[in-house]
Amino acid sequence: IILYDIAVHLVAPFSRKPRKMMKGHWVVYELLRQQLEKDACYIWFHAASLGEFEQGRPLIEKIRAKYPDYRILLTFFSPSGYEVRKNYRGADIVCYLPFDKPRNVRKFLDLVNPCMAFFIKYEFWKNYLDELHKRRIPVYSVSSIFRRGQIFFKWYGGIYRKSLKTFTHFMVLNKQSEANLRSLGFSNITVTGDPLFDNAIAVAATPWSNSIIKNFARQGDLFIAGSISDKKDMELISTLANNHRDTHFIIVPHEISEEVLNEIKFNLDGYALCYSECNESTDFSDTQALIIDYLGDLAYLYRYGKWAYVGGGFTPYLHSIIEATVYGLPVAFGPLIHRKVTPNELIELNIGSVIRSSRELEGWFATLKKNQTGLETIRKTAQEYTRQNSGATSHIVQLLLQV
């Protein structure tokens, strides 16, 4: 953590993301002093980034509705989460989590003094966990996944296994995680499933319309390329778009910068516009691709699509495919999914498909493009799959009443 802190300060003058993180850390304690309500009881949720937040969001909103007298503190580790959700109205305070160093931890907890804490998915900050345990503050691990390859299961992972003993209860994603934890001697475990399904269903059911997107969608069927994260994602999507000039694309980069936007336009043969260049009267008759150059609405945009590709699958960080699946879209993604539960289940149901090359993406799309019967079957299967996996949030809330 110390080395990471130093690295952020060294890189910050040259990179926007570390610079935002550093500035956020400078003001976090002052922000807390200004916004914390005296004598209020805070429930603390921590998410590393945007994806983890979306998993925890249904639980935040359920607890807020059920216990209105409590206040909600939401912390992020990554700027890609904080910058998008810093104005999230479901929390009373949103800020960065100070680096996990003993002095920072004590200072943070002295200020906040939460009545309970929720760490979402892969968040295991040892100093925070130890200090919360010392202060007898209940701590819950939500939507967590435990695999044999993690450090907890290594012969040298004793100090990390010990930190797991600080959790009041583990609310894990699947039965394999439960079995792995039980092999370490833990019994305070419940398989609750993934609240991300509840969040996706809620988003899909929320009335949402955008006149610019709706105008563009009138040009024809839309292919949604969501959370395009790296050059491999861009290569696949640009090649597909260039081979199918009769298909219209909405391209949503994971991070917005002038360099990324220019690269997307450069790689497309068809005419492309950025969302910020458009208004309600824009003529899209010659436009093949609309590039979304703002963050936060991808989960809503999928409702306009017929097919989807989700980025990040050529790294260990595939982005949310449930957000597309809830609308019944067939979804393609990169091959690094061994750590993921949902992609493998979608493959078994013929909803999702692993793509390793432009040729494979072309074959997948060509098979589906004119196959209305196949698309309708996928739509029904996908929507039934999301329905069957819903309910994790209510399960967790009920569990909290018992532990």
mmCIF file of C-alpha atoms in Angstrom:
data_model
loop_
_atom_site.group_PDB
_atom_site.id
_atom_site.type_symbol
_atom_site.label_atom_id
_atom_site.label_comp_id
_atom_site.label_asym_id
_atom_site.label_seq_id
_atom_site.Cartn_x
_atom_site.Cartn_y
_atom_site.Cartn_z
ATOM 1 C CA ILE A 1 0.000 0.000 0.000
ATOM 2 C CA ILE A 2 2.857 2.364 0.807
ATOM 3 C CA LEU A 3 4.482 1.592 -2.557
ATOM 4 C CA TYR A 4 1.144 2.074 -4.326
ATOM 5 C CA ASP A 5 0.666 5.423 -2.581
ATOM 6 C CA ILE A 6 4.120 6.541 -3.731
ATOM 7 C CA ALA A 7 3.417 5.344 -7.283
ATOM 8 C CA VAL A 8 0.184 7.347 -7.459
ATOM 9 C CA HIS A 9 2.017 10.522 -6.433
ATOM 10 C CA LEU A 10 4.786 9.886 -8.976
ATOM 11 C CA VAL A 11 2.434 9.169 -11.875
ATOM 12 C CA ALA A 12 -0.204 11.809 -11.039
ATOM 13 C CA PRO A 13 1.459 14.731 -12.915
ATOM 14 C CA PHE A 14 1.374 12.680 -16.119
ATOM 15 C CA SER A 15 -1.896 10.748 -15.895
ATOM 16 C CA ARG A 16 -5.459 11.952 -15.330
ATOM 17 C CA LYS A 17 -6.761 8.969 -13.343
ATOM 18 C CA PRO A 18 -4.054 8.927 -10.612
ATOM 19 C CA ARG A 19 -4.255 12.725 -10.450
ATOM 20 C CA LYS A 20 -7.975 12.577 -9.679
ATOM 21 C CA MET A 21 -7.370 9.908 -7.053
ATOM 22 C CA MET A 22 -4.671 11.958 -5.357
ATOM 23 C CA LYS A 23 -6.838 15.097 -5.271
ATOM 24 C CA GLY A 24 -9.727 13.082 -3.854
ATOM 25 C CA HIS A 25 -7.531 11.705 -1.078
ATOM 26 C CA TRP A 26 -6.302 15.172 -0.138
ATOM 27 C CA VAL A 27 -9.802 16.368 0.732
ATOM 28 C CA VAL A 28 -11.422 13.213 2.134
ATOM 29 C CA TYR A 29 -11.005 14.000 5.839
ATOM 30 C CA GLU A 30 -12.125 17.601 5.421
ATOM 31 C CA LEU A 31 -15.114 16.424 3.399
ATOM 32 C CA LEU A 32 -16.069 14.027 6.195
ATOM 33 C CA ARG A 33 -15.731 16.704 8.876
ATOM 34 C CA GLN A 34 -18.016 18.998 6.894
ATOM 35 C CA GLN A 35 -20.687 16.465 5.942
ATOM 36 C CA LEU A 36 -20.918 14.018 8.843
ATOM 37 C CA GLU A 37 -23.995 14.649 10.968
ATOM 38 C CA LYS A 38 -23.382 14.746 14.676
ATOM 39 C CA ASP A 39 -24.983 11.851 16.584
ATOM 40 C CA ALA A 40 -26.135 10.183 13.330
ATOM 41 C CA CYS A 41 -25.515 6.448 12.890
ATOM 42 C CA TYR A 42 -23.749 5.597 9.631
ATOM 43 C CA ILE A 43 -23.856 2.352 7.681
ATOM 44 C CA TRP A 44 -20.687 2.164 5.602
ATOM 45 C CA PHE A 45 -20.496 0.554 2.151
ATOM 46 C CA HIS A 46 -17.183 0.195 0.333
ATOM 47 C CA ALA A 47 -16.816 -0.635 -3.364
ATOM 48 C CA ALA A 48 -13.565 -0.702 -5.291
ATOM 49 C CA SER A 49 -15.041 0.688 -8.498
ATOM 50 C CA LEU A 50 -18.213 1.127 -10.541
ATOM 51 C CA GLY A 51 -18.849 -2.580 -11.129
ATOM 52 C CA GLU A 52 -18.713 -3.407 -7.430
ATOM 53 C CA PHE A 53 -20.923 -0.428 -6.650
ATOM 54 C CA GLU A 54 -23.591 -1.700 -9.063
ATOM 55 C CA GLN A 55 -23.524 -5.027 -7.220
ATOM 56 C CA GLY A 56 -24.026 -3.299 -3.891
ATOM 57 C CA ARG A 57 -26.443 -0.630 -5.093
ATOM 58 C CA PRO A 58 -29.667 -2.668 -4.623
ATOM 59 C CA LEU A 59 -28.632 -3.453 -1.048
ATOM 60 C CA ILE A 60 -27.817 0.204 -0.325
ATOM 61 C CA GLU A 61 -31.211 1.312 -1.582
ATOM 62 C CA LYS A 62 -33.089 -1.494 0.169
ATOM 63 C CA ILE A 63 -31.445 -0.708 3.523
ATOM 64 C CA ARG A 64 -31.981 3.026 3.027
ATOM 65 C CA ALA A 65 -35.700 2.442 2.438
ATOM 66 C CA LYS A 66 -36.060 -0.040 5.311
ATOM 67 C CA TYR A 67 -34.036 1.947 7.862
ATOM 68 C CA PRO A 68 -34.556 5.660 7.042
ATOM 69 C CA ASP A 69 -33.142 6.807 10.387
ATOM 70 C CA TYR A 70 -29.664 5.577 9.442
ATOM 71 C CA ARG A 71 -27.233 7.475 7.220
ATOM 72 C CA ILE A 72 -25.294 5.904 4.339
ATOM 73 C CA LEU A 73 -21.575 6.426 3.707
ATOM 74 C CA LEU A 74 -20.247 5.132 0.372
ATOM 75 C CA THR A 75 -16.529 4.921 -0.345
ATOM 76 C CA PHE A 76 -14.632 4.058 -3.525
ATOM 77 C CA PHE A 77 -11.060 3.048 -4.190
ATOM 78 C CA SER A 78 -10.975 3.827 -7.928
ATOM 79 C CA PRO A 79 -11.662 7.128 -9.713
ATOM 80 C CA SER A 80 -13.689 5.193 -12.314
ATOM 81 C CA GLY A 81 -16.201 4.518 -9.560
ATOM 82 C CA TYR A 82 -16.007 7.747 -7.567
ATOM 83 C CA GLU A 83 -16.053 10.172 -10.509
ATOM 84 C CA VAL A 84 -19.179 8.564 -11.976
ATOM 85 C CA ARG A 85 -21.121 8.140 -8.704
ATOM 86 C CA LYS A 86 -19.866 10.987 -6.487
ATOM 87 C CA ASN A 87 -23.327 12.583 -6.725
ATOM 88 C CA TYR A 88 -25.222 9.356 -6.078
ATOM 89 C CA ARG A 89 -28.348 10.298 -4.135
ATOM 90 C CA GLY A 90 -28.706 6.915 -2.471
ATOM 91 C CA ALA A 91 -25.858 7.803 -0.096
ATOM 92 C CA ASP A 92 -25.560 10.735 2.298
ATOM 93 C CA ILE A 93 -21.786 10.962 1.808
ATOM 94 C CA VAL A 94 -19.637 9.678 -1.076
ATOM 95 C CA CYS A 95 -15.844 9.850 -0.883
ATOM 96 C CA TYR A 96 -12.602 8.016 -1.525
ATOM 97 C CA LEU A 97 -11.351 5.413 0.929
ATOM 98 C CA PRO A 98 -8.016 6.539 2.400
ATOM 99 C CA PHE A 99 -5.171 4.109 1.711
ATOM 100 C CA ASP A 100 -5.109 1.114 4.056
ATOM 101 C CA LYS A 101 -2.375 2.341 6.404
ATOM 102 C CA PRO A 102 -2.856 2.153 10.212
ATOM 103 C CA ARG A 103 -2.815 5.912 10.785
ATOM 104 C CA ASN A 104 -5.308 6.534 7.955
ATOM 105 C CA VAL A 105 -7.564 3.757 9.211
ATOM 106 C CA ARG A 106 -7.749 5.066 12.765
ATOM 107 C CA LYS A 107 -8.331 8.645 11.584
ATOM 108 C CA PHE A 108 -11.098 7.551 9.201
ATOM 109 C CA LEU A 109 -12.901 5.352 11.729
ATOM 110 C CA ASP A 110 -12.569 7.950 14.501
ATOM 111 C CA LEU A 111 -14.451 10.370 12.263
ATOM 112 C CA VAL A 112 -17.095 8.030 10.843
ATOM 113 C CA ASN A 113 -17.580 5.517 13.686
ATOM 114 C CA PRO A 114 -19.906 3.340 11.548
ATOM 115 C CA CYS A 115 -22.441 1.064 13.208
ATOM 116 C CA MET A 116 -21.759 -1.604 10.563
ATOM 117 C CA ALA A 117 -19.714 -2.007 7.383
ATOM 118 C CA PHE A 118 -20.204 -3.792 4.064
ATOM 119 C CA PHE A 119 -17.257 -4.668 1.830
ATOM 120 C CA ILE A 120 -18.404 -5.592 -1.677
ATOM 121 C CA LYS A 121 -16.927 -8.491 -3.659
ATOM 122 C CA TYR A 122 -13.088 -8.566 -3.595
ATOM 123 C CA GLU A 123 -12.467 -5.929 -0.929
ATOM 124 C CA PHE A 124 -10.237 -7.267 1.872
ATOM 125 C CA TRP A 125 -8.325 -4.369 3.431
ATOM 126 C CA LYS A 126 -6.437 -5.884 6.348
ATOM 127 C CA ASN A 127 -5.859 -2.788 8.514
ATOM 128 C CA TYR A 128 -9.468 -1.662 8.133
ATOM 129 C CA LEU A 129 -10.742 -5.138 8.978
ATOM 130 C CA ASP A 130 -8.479 -5.465 12.011
ATOM 131 C CA GLU A 131 -9.466 -2.052 13.373
ATOM 132 C CA LEU A 132 -13.177 -2.633 12.795
ATOM 133 C CA HIS A 133 -12.851 -5.929 14.653
ATOM 134 C CA LYS A 134 -11.085 -4.218 17.571
ATOM 135 C CA ARG A 135 -13.913 -1.706 17.777
ATOM 136 C CA ARG A 136 -16.509 -4.516 17.649
ATOM 137 C CA ILE A 137 -18.163 -3.074 14.557
ATOM 138 C CA PRO A 138 -19.983 -5.762 12.504
ATOM 139 C CA VAL A 139 -18.465 -6.287 9.052
ATOM 140 C CA TYR A 140 -20.117 -8.133 6.160
ATOM 141 C CA SER A 141 -18.608 -9.406 2.930
ATOM 142 C CA VAL A 142 -21.206 -9.024 0.158
ATOM 143 C CA SER A 143 -21.225 -10.792 -3.234
ATOM 144 C CA SER A 144 -17.809 -12.216 -2.486
ATOM 145 C CA ILE A 145 -16.164 -14.971 -4.519
ATOM 146 C CA PHE A 146 -13.545 -17.305 -3.087
ATOM 147 C CA ARG A 147 -11.415 -19.369 -5.472
ATOM 148 C CA ARG A 148 -8.605 -21.814 -4.758
ATOM 149 C CA GLY A 149 -6.132 -19.586 -6.567
ATOM 150 C CA GLN A 150 -6.536 -16.706 -4.108
ATOM 151 C CA ILE A 151 -3.880 -15.975 -1.520
ATOM 152 C CA PHE A 152 -6.138 -17.133 1.328
ATOM 153 C CA PHE A 153 -5.612 -20.719 0.148
ATOM 154 C CA LYS A 154 -1.834 -20.548 -0.326
ATOM 155 C CA TRP A 155 0.615 -21.963 2.214
ATOM 156 C CA TYR A 156 2.037 -18.444 2.690
ATOM 157 C CA GLY A 157 -1.393 -16.812 3.085
ATOM 158 C CA GLY A 158 -1.729 -17.161 6.859
ATOM 159 C CA ILE A 159 -1.872 -13.442 7.602
ATOM 160 C CA TYR A 160 -4.617 -13.014 5.010
ATOM 161 C CA ARG A 161 -6.591 -16.020 6.277
ATOM 162 C CA LYS A 162 -6.442 -14.453 9.711
ATOM 163 C CA SER A 163 -7.994 -11.236 8.363
ATOM 164 C CA LEU A 164 -11.025 -13.223 7.179
ATOM 165 C CA LYS A 165 -11.818 -14.002 10.822
ATOM 166 C CA THR A 166 -12.802 -10.363 11.310
ATOM 167 C CA PHE A 167 -15.939 -10.750 9.162
ATOM 168 C CA THR A 168 -19.231 -11.157 10.970
ATOM 169 C CA HIS A 169 -20.753 -12.985 8.004
ATOM 170 C CA PHE A 170 -19.881 -13.895 4.407
ATOM 171 C CA MET A 171 -22.646 -13.434 1.835
ATOM 172 C CA VAL A 172 -21.108 -15.271 -1.083
ATOM 173 C CA LEU A 173 -22.005 -15.459 -4.739
ATOM 174 C CA ASN A 174 -22.046 -19.225 -5.270
ATOM 175 C CA LYS A 175 -21.782 -22.649 -3.641
ATOM 176 C CA GLN A 176 -18.164 -23.130 -4.718
ATOM 177 C CA SER A 177 -17.179 -20.039 -2.720
ATOM 178 C CA GLU A 178 -19.007 -21.459 0.284
ATOM 179 C CA ALA A 179 -17.195 -24.796 -0.058
ATOM 180 C CA ASN A 180 -13.820 -23.083 -0.356
ATOM 181 C CA LEU A 181 -14.438 -20.990 2.758
ATOM 182 C CA ARG A 182 -15.621 -24.030 4.713
ATOM 183 C CA SER A 183 -12.352 -25.765 3.839
ATOM 184 C CA LEU A 184 -10.635 -23.000 5.836
ATOM 185 C CA GLY A 185 -12.843 -23.693 8.840
ATOM 186 C CA PHE A 186 -15.441 -20.941 8.405
ATOM 187 C CA SER A 187 -19.138 -21.595 8.989
ATOM 188 C CA ASN A 188 -20.565 -18.035 9.061
ATOM 189 C CA ILE A 189 -21.454 -18.237 5.359
ATOM 190 C CA THR A 190 -24.630 -17.910 3.304
ATOM 191 C CA VAL A 191 -24.966 -18.273 -0.463
ATOM 192 C CA THR A 192 -27.091 -15.251 -1.368
ATOM 193 C CA GLY A 193 -26.472 -14.917 -5.095
ATOM 194 C CA ASP A 194 -25.662 -11.732 -6.980
ATOM 195 C CA PRO A 195 -27.527 -8.440 -6.241
ATOM 196 C CA LEU A 196 -26.331 -7.242 -9.653
ATOM 197 C CA PHE A 197 -29.285 -9.114 -11.154
ATOM 198 C CA ASP A 198 -31.662 -7.121 -8.935
ATOM 199 C CA ASN A 199 -29.967 -3.898 -9.983
ATOM 200 C CA ALA A 200 -30.139 -4.774 -13.678
ATOM 201 C CA ILE A 201 -33.825 -5.709 -13.426
ATOM 202 C CA ALA A 202 -34.575 -2.438 -11.608
ATOM 203 C CA VAL A 203 -32.722 -0.419 -14.259
ATOM 204 C CA ALA A 204 -34.524 -2.210 -17.098
ATOM 205 C CA ALA A 205 -37.863 -1.474 -15.440
ATOM 206 C CA THR A 206 -37.032 2.220 -14.942
ATOM 207 C CA PRO A 207 -38.606 4.568 -17.522
ATOM 208 C CA TRP A 208 -35.691 6.163 -19.371
ATOM 209 C CA SER A 209 -35.525 7.885 -22.704
ATOM 210 C CA ASN A 210 -32.973 9.990 -24.525
ATOM 211 C CA SER A 211 -34.115 11.970 -27.547
ATOM 212 C CA ILE A 212 -30.679 11.903 -29.223
ATOM 213 C CA ILE A 213 -30.288 8.141 -28.779
ATOM 214 C CA LYS A 214 -33.870 7.550 -29.857
ATOM 215 C CA ASN A 215 -33.309 9.639 -32.993
ATOM 216 C CA PHE A 216 -30.178 7.665 -33.842
ATOM 217 C CA ALA A 217 -31.967 4.356 -33.208
ATOM 218 C CA ARG A 218 -34.489 5.221 -35.938
ATOM 219 C CA GLN A 219 -31.753 4.612 -38.534
ATOM 220 C CA GLY A 220 -31.954 0.844 -37.989
ATOM 221 C CA ASP A 221 -31.079 -2.026 -35.667
ATOM 222 C CA LEU A 222 -28.350 -1.152 -33.148
ATOM 223 C CA PHE A 223 -25.288 -3.066 -32.063
ATOM 224 C CA ILE A 224 -24.220 -1.886 -28.576
ATOM 225 C CA ALA A 225 -20.488 -2.091 -27.834
ATOM 226 C CA GLY A 226 -20.333 -1.450 -24.096
ATOM 227 C CA SER A 227 -17.343 -0.639 -21.873
ATOM 228 C CA ILE A 228 -14.777 -0.862 -24.670
ATOM 229 C CA SER A 229 -11.616 -1.050 -22.619
ATOM 230 C CA ASP A 230 -8.516 -1.717 -24.707
ATOM 231 C CA LYS A 231 -7.065 -1.894 -28.210
ATOM 232 C CA LYS A 232 -8.232 -5.484 -28.721
ATOM 233 C CA ASP A 233 -11.837 -4.520 -28.001
ATOM 234 C CA MET A 234 -11.506 -1.594 -30.382
ATOM 235 C CA GLU A 235 -9.970 -3.751 -33.113
ATOM 236 C CA LEU A 236 -12.834 -6.242 -32.947
ATOM 237 C CA ILE A 237 -15.619 -3.651 -32.953
ATOM 238 C CA SER A 238 -14.116 -1.437 -35.657
ATOM 239 C CA THR A 239 -13.532 -4.445 -37.938
ATOM 240 C CA LEU A 240 -17.116 -5.635 -37.414
ATOM 241 C CA ALA A 241 -18.533 -2.163 -38.065
ATOM 242 C CA ASN A 242 -16.409 -1.743 -41.194
ATOM 243 C CA ASN A 243 -17.631 -5.116 -42.525
ATOM 244 C CA HIS A 244 -21.290 -4.270 -41.789
ATOM 245 C CA ARG A 245 -21.876 -0.736 -42.961
ATOM 246 C CA ASP A 246 -25.629 -1.393 -42.994
ATOM 247 C CA THR A 247 -25.605 -1.943 -39.203
ATOM 248 C CA HIS A 248 -25.540 0.982 -36.795
ATOM 249 C CA PHE A 249 -23.344 0.970 -33.702
ATOM 250 C CA ILE A 250 -23.419 2.676 -30.330
ATOM 251 C CA ILE A 251 -19.893 2.538 -28.904
ATOM 252 C CA VAL A 252 -19.377 3.242 -25.206
ATOM 253 C CA PRO A 253 -15.718 3.537 -24.096
ATOM 254 C CA HIS A 254 -14.926 2.527 -20.526
ATOM 255 C CA GLU A 255 -12.863 5.678 -20.047
ATOM 256 C CA ILE A 256 -13.369 8.991 -21.805
ATOM 257 C CA SER A 257 -10.419 10.920 -23.189
ATOM 258 C CA GLU A 258 -9.705 12.834 -26.381
ATOM 259 C CA GLU A 259 -7.137 10.213 -27.343
ATOM 260 C CA VAL A 260 -9.616 7.331 -26.989
ATOM 261 C CA LEU A 261 -12.377 9.148 -28.889
ATOM 262 C CA ASN A 262 -10.046 10.073 -31.741
ATOM 263 C CA GLU A 263 -8.761 6.500 -31.964
ATOM 264 C CA ILE A 264 -12.297 5.120 -32.251
ATOM 265 C CA LYS A 265 -13.149 7.563 -35.051
ATOM 266 C CA PHE A 266 -9.865 6.868 -36.835
ATOM 267 C CA ASN A 267 -10.512 3.111 -36.936
ATOM 268 C CA LEU A 268 -14.056 3.390 -38.309
ATOM 269 C CA ASP A 269 -14.606 3.636 -42.076
ATOM 270 C CA GLY A 270 -18.184 4.824 -41.616
ATOM 271 C CA TYR A 271 -19.048 8.310 -40.396
ATOM 272 C CA ALA A 272 -19.079 8.559 -36.586
ATOM 273 C CA LEU A 273 -20.253 11.270 -34.225
ATOM 274 C CA CYS A 274 -19.661 11.772 -30.516
ATOM 275 C CA TYR A 275 -22.745 12.268 -28.385
ATOM 276 C CA SER A 276 -21.493 15.715 -27.307
ATOM 277 C CA GLU A 277 -21.512 16.789 -30.972
ATOM 278 C CA CYS A 278 -25.231 16.058 -31.321
ATOM 279 C CA ASN A 279 -28.533 17.621 -30.383
ATOM 280 C CA GLU A 280 -32.190 16.748 -30.847
ATOM 281 C CA SER A 281 -32.201 17.956 -34.458
ATOM 282 C CA THR A 282 -29.003 16.177 -35.608
ATOM 283 C CA ASP A 283 -29.349 14.429 -38.971
ATOM 284 C CA PHE A 284 -28.034 10.879 -38.527
ATOM 285 C CA SER A 285 -28.844 9.667 -42.061
ATOM 286 C CA ASP A 286 -25.136 9.321 -42.952
ATOM 287 C CA THR A 287 -23.938 8.320 -39.469
ATOM 288 C CA GLN A 288 -23.033 4.689 -38.803
ATOM 289 C CA ALA A 289 -21.695 4.997 -35.251
ATOM 290 C CA LEU A 290 -22.572 7.114 -32.252
ATOM 291 C CA ILE A 291 -19.799 7.316 -29.640
ATOM 292 C CA ILE A 292 -21.006 7.973 -26.094
ATOM 293 C CA ASP A 293 -18.477 10.381 -24.601
ATOM 294 C CA TYR A 294 -19.930 10.564 -21.107
ATOM 295 C CA LEU A 295 -20.248 7.947 -18.362
ATOM 296 C CA GLY A 296 -23.058 6.464 -16.353
ATOM 297 C CA ASP A 297 -25.874 5.481 -18.755
ATOM 298 C CA LEU A 298 -24.634 2.266 -20.373
ATOM 299 C CA ALA A 299 -27.063 0.077 -18.411
ATOM 300 C CA TYR A 300 -29.934 2.128 -19.875
ATOM 301 C CA LEU A 301 -28.531 2.248 -23.415
ATOM 302 C CA TYR A 302 -28.701 -1.512 -23.868
ATOM 303 C CA ARG A 303 -32.510 -1.235 -24.145
ATOM 304 C CA TYR A 304 -32.043 0.258 -27.618
ATOM 305 C CA GLY A 305 -29.889 -2.651 -28.830
ATOM 306 C CA LYS A 306 -30.386 -5.899 -30.718
ATOM 307 C CA TRP A 307 -26.915 -7.379 -30.150
ATOM 308 C CA ALA A 308 -24.157 -6.543 -27.654
ATOM 309 C CA TYR A 309 -20.450 -6.864 -27.127
ATOM 310 C CA VAL A 310 -19.069 -6.175 -23.637
ATOM 311 C CA GLY A 311 -15.461 -5.070 -23.260
ATOM 312 C CA GLY A 312 -12.751 -6.011 -20.795
ATOM 313 C CA GLY A 313 -12.731 -9.720 -21.648
ATOM 314 C CA PHE A 314 -9.158 -9.653 -22.926
ATOM 315 C CA THR A 315 -8.083 -8.594 -19.436
ATOM 316 C CA PRO A 316 -9.079 -10.112 -16.069
ATOM 317 C CA TYR A 317 -11.725 -7.376 -15.768
ATOM 318 C CA LEU A 318 -14.687 -8.206 -17.992
ATOM 319 C CA HIS A 319 -17.391 -5.597 -17.419
ATOM 320 C CA SER A 320 -20.999 -6.315 -16.558
ATOM 321 C CA ILE A 321 -22.737 -8.569 -19.066
ATOM 322 C CA ILE A 322 -25.866 -8.821 -16.909
ATOM 323 C CA GLU A 323 -26.734 -5.240 -17.896
ATOM 324 C CA ALA A 324 -27.163 -6.435 -21.508
ATOM 325 C CA THR A 325 -28.634 -9.837 -20.673
ATOM 326 C CA VAL A 326 -31.558 -8.365 -18.733
ATOM 327 C CA TYR A 327 -32.869 -6.874 -21.998
ATOM 328 C CA GLY A 328 -32.615 -10.251 -23.734
ATOM 329 C CA LEU A 329 -29.623 -9.362 -25.913
ATOM 330 C CA PRO A 330 -27.181 -11.994 -27.189
ATOM 331 C CA VAL A 331 -23.803 -10.921 -25.829
ATOM 332 C CA ALA A 332 -20.220 -11.544 -26.934
ATOM 333 C CA PHE A 333 -17.094 -11.017 -24.816
ATOM 334 C CA GLY A 334 -13.384 -11.829 -24.638
ATOM 335 C CA PRO A 335 -11.917 -15.145 -23.399
ATOM 336 C CA LEU A 336 -10.553 -14.332 -19.922
ATOM 337 C CA ILE A 337 -13.595 -15.503 -17.978
ATOM 338 C CA HIS A 338 -12.175 -18.252 -15.739
ATOM 339 C CA ARG A 339 -12.803 -16.035 -12.685
ATOM 340 C CA LYS A 340 -16.384 -15.291 -13.716
ATOM 341 C CA VAL A 341 -19.559 -17.227 -12.941
ATOM 342 C CA THR A 342 -22.143 -15.475 -15.130
ATOM 343 C CA PRO A 343 -20.310 -15.621 -18.509
ATOM 344 C CA ASN A 344 -19.909 -19.378 -18.242
ATOM 345 C CA GLU A 345 -23.573 -19.807 -17.375
ATOM 346 C CA LEU A 346 -24.572 -17.650 -20.365
ATOM 347 C CA ILE A 347 -22.408 -19.756 -22.665
ATOM 348 C CA GLU A 348 -24.155 -22.926 -21.454
ATOM 349 C CA LEU A 349 -27.525 -21.311 -22.221
ATOM 350 C CA ASN A 350 -26.385 -20.148 -25.702
ATOM 351 C CA ILE A 351 -26.954 -16.538 -24.691
ATOM 352 C CA GLY A 352 -23.281 -15.567 -24.479
ATOM 353 C CA SER A 353 -20.290 -16.347 -26.648
ATOM 354 C CA VAL A 354 -16.525 -16.107 -26.149
ATOM 355 C CA ILE A 355 -14.767 -14.177 -28.910
ATOM 356 C CA ARG A 356 -11.013 -14.460 -29.500
ATOM 357 C CA SER A 357 -10.626 -12.795 -32.884
ATOM 358 C CA SER A 358 -12.323 -10.592 -35.459
ATOM 359 C CA ARG A 359 -13.143 -13.715 -37.459
ATOM 360 C CA GLU A 360 -14.975 -15.266 -34.493
ATOM 361 C CA LEU A 361 -16.925 -12.071 -33.844
ATOM 362 C CA GLU A 362 -17.856 -11.919 -37.538
ATOM 363 C CA GLY A 363 -19.073 -15.532 -37.467
ATOM 364 C CA TRP A 364 -21.109 -14.964 -34.294
ATOM 365 C CA PHE A 365 -22.729 -11.811 -35.648
ATOM 366 C CA ALA A 366 -23.406 -13.222 -39.121
ATOM 367 C CA THR A 367 -25.230 -16.185 -37.561
ATOM 368 C CA LEU A 368 -27.489 -13.926 -35.497
ATOM 369 C CA LYS A 369 -27.955 -10.948 -37.789
ATOM 370 C CA LYS A 370 -30.864 -12.280 -39.828
ATOM 371 C CA ASN A 371 -31.997 -15.050 -37.467
ATOM 372 C CA GLN A 372 -35.124 -13.560 -35.917
ATOM 373 C CA THR A 373 -36.280 -16.912 -34.520
ATOM 374 C CA GLY A 374 -32.913 -17.474 -32.836
ATOM 375 C CA LEU A 375 -32.890 -13.946 -31.431
ATOM 376 C CA GLU A 376 -36.357 -14.405 -29.975
ATOM 377 C CA THR A 377 -35.299 -17.673 -28.319
ATOM 378 C CA ILE A 378 -32.239 -15.955 -26.824
ATOM 379 C CA ARG A 379 -34.364 -13.051 -25.610
ATOM 380 C CA LYS A 380 -36.774 -15.316 -23.732
ATOM 381 C CA THR A 381 -33.977 -17.481 -22.291
ATOM 382 C CA ALA A 382 -31.979 -14.435 -21.157
ATOM 383 C CA GLN A 383 -34.901 -12.761 -19.453
ATOM 384 C CA GLU A 384 -35.881 -15.991 -17.696
ATOM 385 C CA TYR A 385 -32.265 -16.453 -16.572
ATOM 386 C CA THR A 386 -32.156 -12.998 -14.983
ATOM 387 C CA ARG A 387 -35.528 -13.576 -13.330
ATOM 388 C CA GLN A 388 -34.379 -16.879 -11.799
ATOM 389 C CA ASN A 389 -31.259 -15.226 -10.408
ATOM 390 C CA SER A 390 -33.056 -12.268 -8.834
ATOM 391 C CA GLY A 391 -33.844 -11.864 -5.135
ATOM 392 C CA ALA A 392 -30.343 -11.724 -3.667
ATOM 393 C CA THR A 393 -30.946 -8.293 -2.125
ATOM 394 C CA SER A 394 -34.023 -9.377 -0.166
ATOM 395 C CA HIS A 395 -32.169 -12.503 0.929
ATOM 396 C CA ILE A 396 -29.308 -10.422 2.314
ATOM 397 C CA VAL A 397 -31.630 -8.033 4.163
ATOM 398 C CA GLN A 398 -33.483 -10.946 5.741
ATOM 399 C CA LEU A 399 -30.171 -12.468 6.738
ATOM 400 C CA LEU A 400 -29.069 -9.244 8.429
ATOM 401 C CA LEU A 401 -32.127 -9.438 10.680
ATOM 402 C CA GLN A 402 -30.936 -12.837 11.913
ATOM 403 C CA VAL A 403 -27.169 -12.450 12.406
#
